[in-house]
PDB file of C-alpha atoms in Angstrom:
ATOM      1  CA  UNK A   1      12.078 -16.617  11.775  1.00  0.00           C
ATOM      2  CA  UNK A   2      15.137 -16.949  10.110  1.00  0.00           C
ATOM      3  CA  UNK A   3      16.154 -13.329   9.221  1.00  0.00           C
ATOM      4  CA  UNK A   4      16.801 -12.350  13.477  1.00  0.00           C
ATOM      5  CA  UNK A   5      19.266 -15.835  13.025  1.00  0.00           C
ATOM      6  CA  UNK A   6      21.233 -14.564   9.900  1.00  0.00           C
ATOM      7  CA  UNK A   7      20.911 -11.123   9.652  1.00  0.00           C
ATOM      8  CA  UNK A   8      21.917  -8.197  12.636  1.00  0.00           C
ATOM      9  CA  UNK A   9      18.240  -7.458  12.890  1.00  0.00           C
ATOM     10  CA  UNK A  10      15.332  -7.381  16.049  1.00  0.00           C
ATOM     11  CA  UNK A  11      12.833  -7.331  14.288  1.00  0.00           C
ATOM     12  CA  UNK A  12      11.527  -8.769  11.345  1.00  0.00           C
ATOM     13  CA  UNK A  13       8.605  -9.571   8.864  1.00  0.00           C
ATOM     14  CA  UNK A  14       7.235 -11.679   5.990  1.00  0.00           C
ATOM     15  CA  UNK A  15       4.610 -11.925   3.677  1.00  0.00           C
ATOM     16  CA  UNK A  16       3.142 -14.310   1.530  1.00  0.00           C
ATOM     17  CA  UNK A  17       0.027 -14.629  -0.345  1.00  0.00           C
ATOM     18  CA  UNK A  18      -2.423 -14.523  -3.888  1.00  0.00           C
ATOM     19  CA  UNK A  19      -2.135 -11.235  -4.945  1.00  0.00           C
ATOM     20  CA  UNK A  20      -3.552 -12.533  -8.312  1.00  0.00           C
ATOM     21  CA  UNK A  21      -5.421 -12.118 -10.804  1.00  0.00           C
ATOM     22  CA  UNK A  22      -5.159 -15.406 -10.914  1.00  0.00           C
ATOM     23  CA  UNK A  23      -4.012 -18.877  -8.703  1.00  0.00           C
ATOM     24  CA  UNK A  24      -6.822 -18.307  -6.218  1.00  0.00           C
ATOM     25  CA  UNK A  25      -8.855 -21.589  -5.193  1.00  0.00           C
ATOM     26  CA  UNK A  26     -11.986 -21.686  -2.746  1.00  0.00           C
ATOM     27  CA  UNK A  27      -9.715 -22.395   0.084  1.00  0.00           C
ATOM     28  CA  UNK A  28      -7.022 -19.592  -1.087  1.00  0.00           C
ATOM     29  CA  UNK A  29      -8.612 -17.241  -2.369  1.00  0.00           C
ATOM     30  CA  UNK A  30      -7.090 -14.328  -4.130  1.00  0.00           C
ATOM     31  CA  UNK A  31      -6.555 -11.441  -2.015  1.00  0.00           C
ATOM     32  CA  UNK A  32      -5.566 -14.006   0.760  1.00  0.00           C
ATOM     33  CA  UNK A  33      -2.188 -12.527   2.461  1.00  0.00           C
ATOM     34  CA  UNK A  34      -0.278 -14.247   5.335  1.00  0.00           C
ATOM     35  CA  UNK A  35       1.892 -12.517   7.952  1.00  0.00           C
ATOM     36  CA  UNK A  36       4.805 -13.235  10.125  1.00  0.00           C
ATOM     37  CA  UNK A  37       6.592 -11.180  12.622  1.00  0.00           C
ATOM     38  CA  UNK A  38       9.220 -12.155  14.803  1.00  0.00           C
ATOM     39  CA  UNK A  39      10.886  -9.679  17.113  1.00  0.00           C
ATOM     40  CA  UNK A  40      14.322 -10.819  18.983  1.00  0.00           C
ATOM     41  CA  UNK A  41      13.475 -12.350  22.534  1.00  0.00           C
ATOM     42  CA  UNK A  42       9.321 -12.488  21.607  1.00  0.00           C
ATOM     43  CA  UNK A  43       6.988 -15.338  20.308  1.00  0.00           C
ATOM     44  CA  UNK A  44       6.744 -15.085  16.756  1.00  0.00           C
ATOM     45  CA  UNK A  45       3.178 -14.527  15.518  1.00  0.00           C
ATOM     46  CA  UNK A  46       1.369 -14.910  12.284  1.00  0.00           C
ATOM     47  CA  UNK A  47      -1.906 -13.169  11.177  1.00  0.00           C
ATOM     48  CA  UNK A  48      -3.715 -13.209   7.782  1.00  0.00           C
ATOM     49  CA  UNK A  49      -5.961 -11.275   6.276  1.00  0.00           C
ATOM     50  CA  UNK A  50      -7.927 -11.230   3.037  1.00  0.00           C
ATOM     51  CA  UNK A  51      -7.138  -7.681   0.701  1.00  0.00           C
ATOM     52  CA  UNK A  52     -10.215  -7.099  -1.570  1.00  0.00           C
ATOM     53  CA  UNK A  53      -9.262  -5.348  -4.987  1.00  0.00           C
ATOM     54  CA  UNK A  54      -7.324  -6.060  -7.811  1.00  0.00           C
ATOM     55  CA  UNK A  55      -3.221  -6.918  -7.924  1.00  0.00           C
ATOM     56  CA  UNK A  56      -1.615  -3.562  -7.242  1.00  0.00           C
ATOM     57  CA  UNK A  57      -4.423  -2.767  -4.492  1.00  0.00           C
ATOM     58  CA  UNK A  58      -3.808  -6.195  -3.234  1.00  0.00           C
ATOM     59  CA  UNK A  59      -0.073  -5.478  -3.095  1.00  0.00           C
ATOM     60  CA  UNK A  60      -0.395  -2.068  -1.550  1.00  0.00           C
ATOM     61  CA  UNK A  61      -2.437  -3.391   1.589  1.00  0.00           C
ATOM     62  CA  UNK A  62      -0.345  -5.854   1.966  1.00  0.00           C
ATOM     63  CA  UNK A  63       2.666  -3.118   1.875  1.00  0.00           C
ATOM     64  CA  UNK A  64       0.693  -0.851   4.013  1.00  0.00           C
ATOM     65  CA  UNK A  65      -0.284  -3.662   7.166  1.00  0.00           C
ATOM     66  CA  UNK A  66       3.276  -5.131   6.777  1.00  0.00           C
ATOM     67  CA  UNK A  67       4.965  -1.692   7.515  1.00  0.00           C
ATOM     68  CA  UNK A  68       2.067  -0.874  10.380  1.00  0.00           C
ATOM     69  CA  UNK A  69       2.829  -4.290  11.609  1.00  0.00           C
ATOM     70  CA  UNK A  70       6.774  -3.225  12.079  1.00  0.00           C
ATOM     71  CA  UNK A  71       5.744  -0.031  13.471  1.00  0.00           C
ATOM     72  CA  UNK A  72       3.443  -1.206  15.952  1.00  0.00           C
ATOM     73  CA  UNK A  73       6.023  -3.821  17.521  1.00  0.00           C
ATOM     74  CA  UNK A  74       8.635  -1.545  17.148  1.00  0.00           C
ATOM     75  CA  UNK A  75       6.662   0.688  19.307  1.00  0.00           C
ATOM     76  CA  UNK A  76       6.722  -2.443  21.953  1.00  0.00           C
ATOM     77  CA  UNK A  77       3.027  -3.171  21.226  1.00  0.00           C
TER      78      UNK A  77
END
């Protein structure tokens, strides 16, 4: 991940996804979020999930696992 190469950071994470309400297709659908998390001297890792609800519920679980996901490795998990 590029943020632990330019920035003076050990952890780090990104999101991406179709929060909608539109731009979903059968193979994307809305609600589908995508995760990365690199932590200095670890494996990367990715997860995704898929959020039901509308945009701002779709945004706040996204919000919500990305922060547990930085707590949890910053933990050493």
């Amino acid at each position: 991940m590029a943020a632990l190469a330019h920035a003076p950071v050990d952890l780090a994470v990104s999101v991406t996804g179709i929060a909608g309400p539109g731009g979903g297709s059968p193979d994307k659908p809305v609600g589908l979020v995508w995760f990365g998390l690199a932590r200095r001297g670890a494996a990367a890792r990715t997860e995704h999930h898929v959020f039901p609800g509308d945009r701002a519920a779709i945004r706040r679980a996204t919000v919500l696992r990305a922060l547990t996901l930085l707590a949890e490795t910053g933990q050493g998990s």
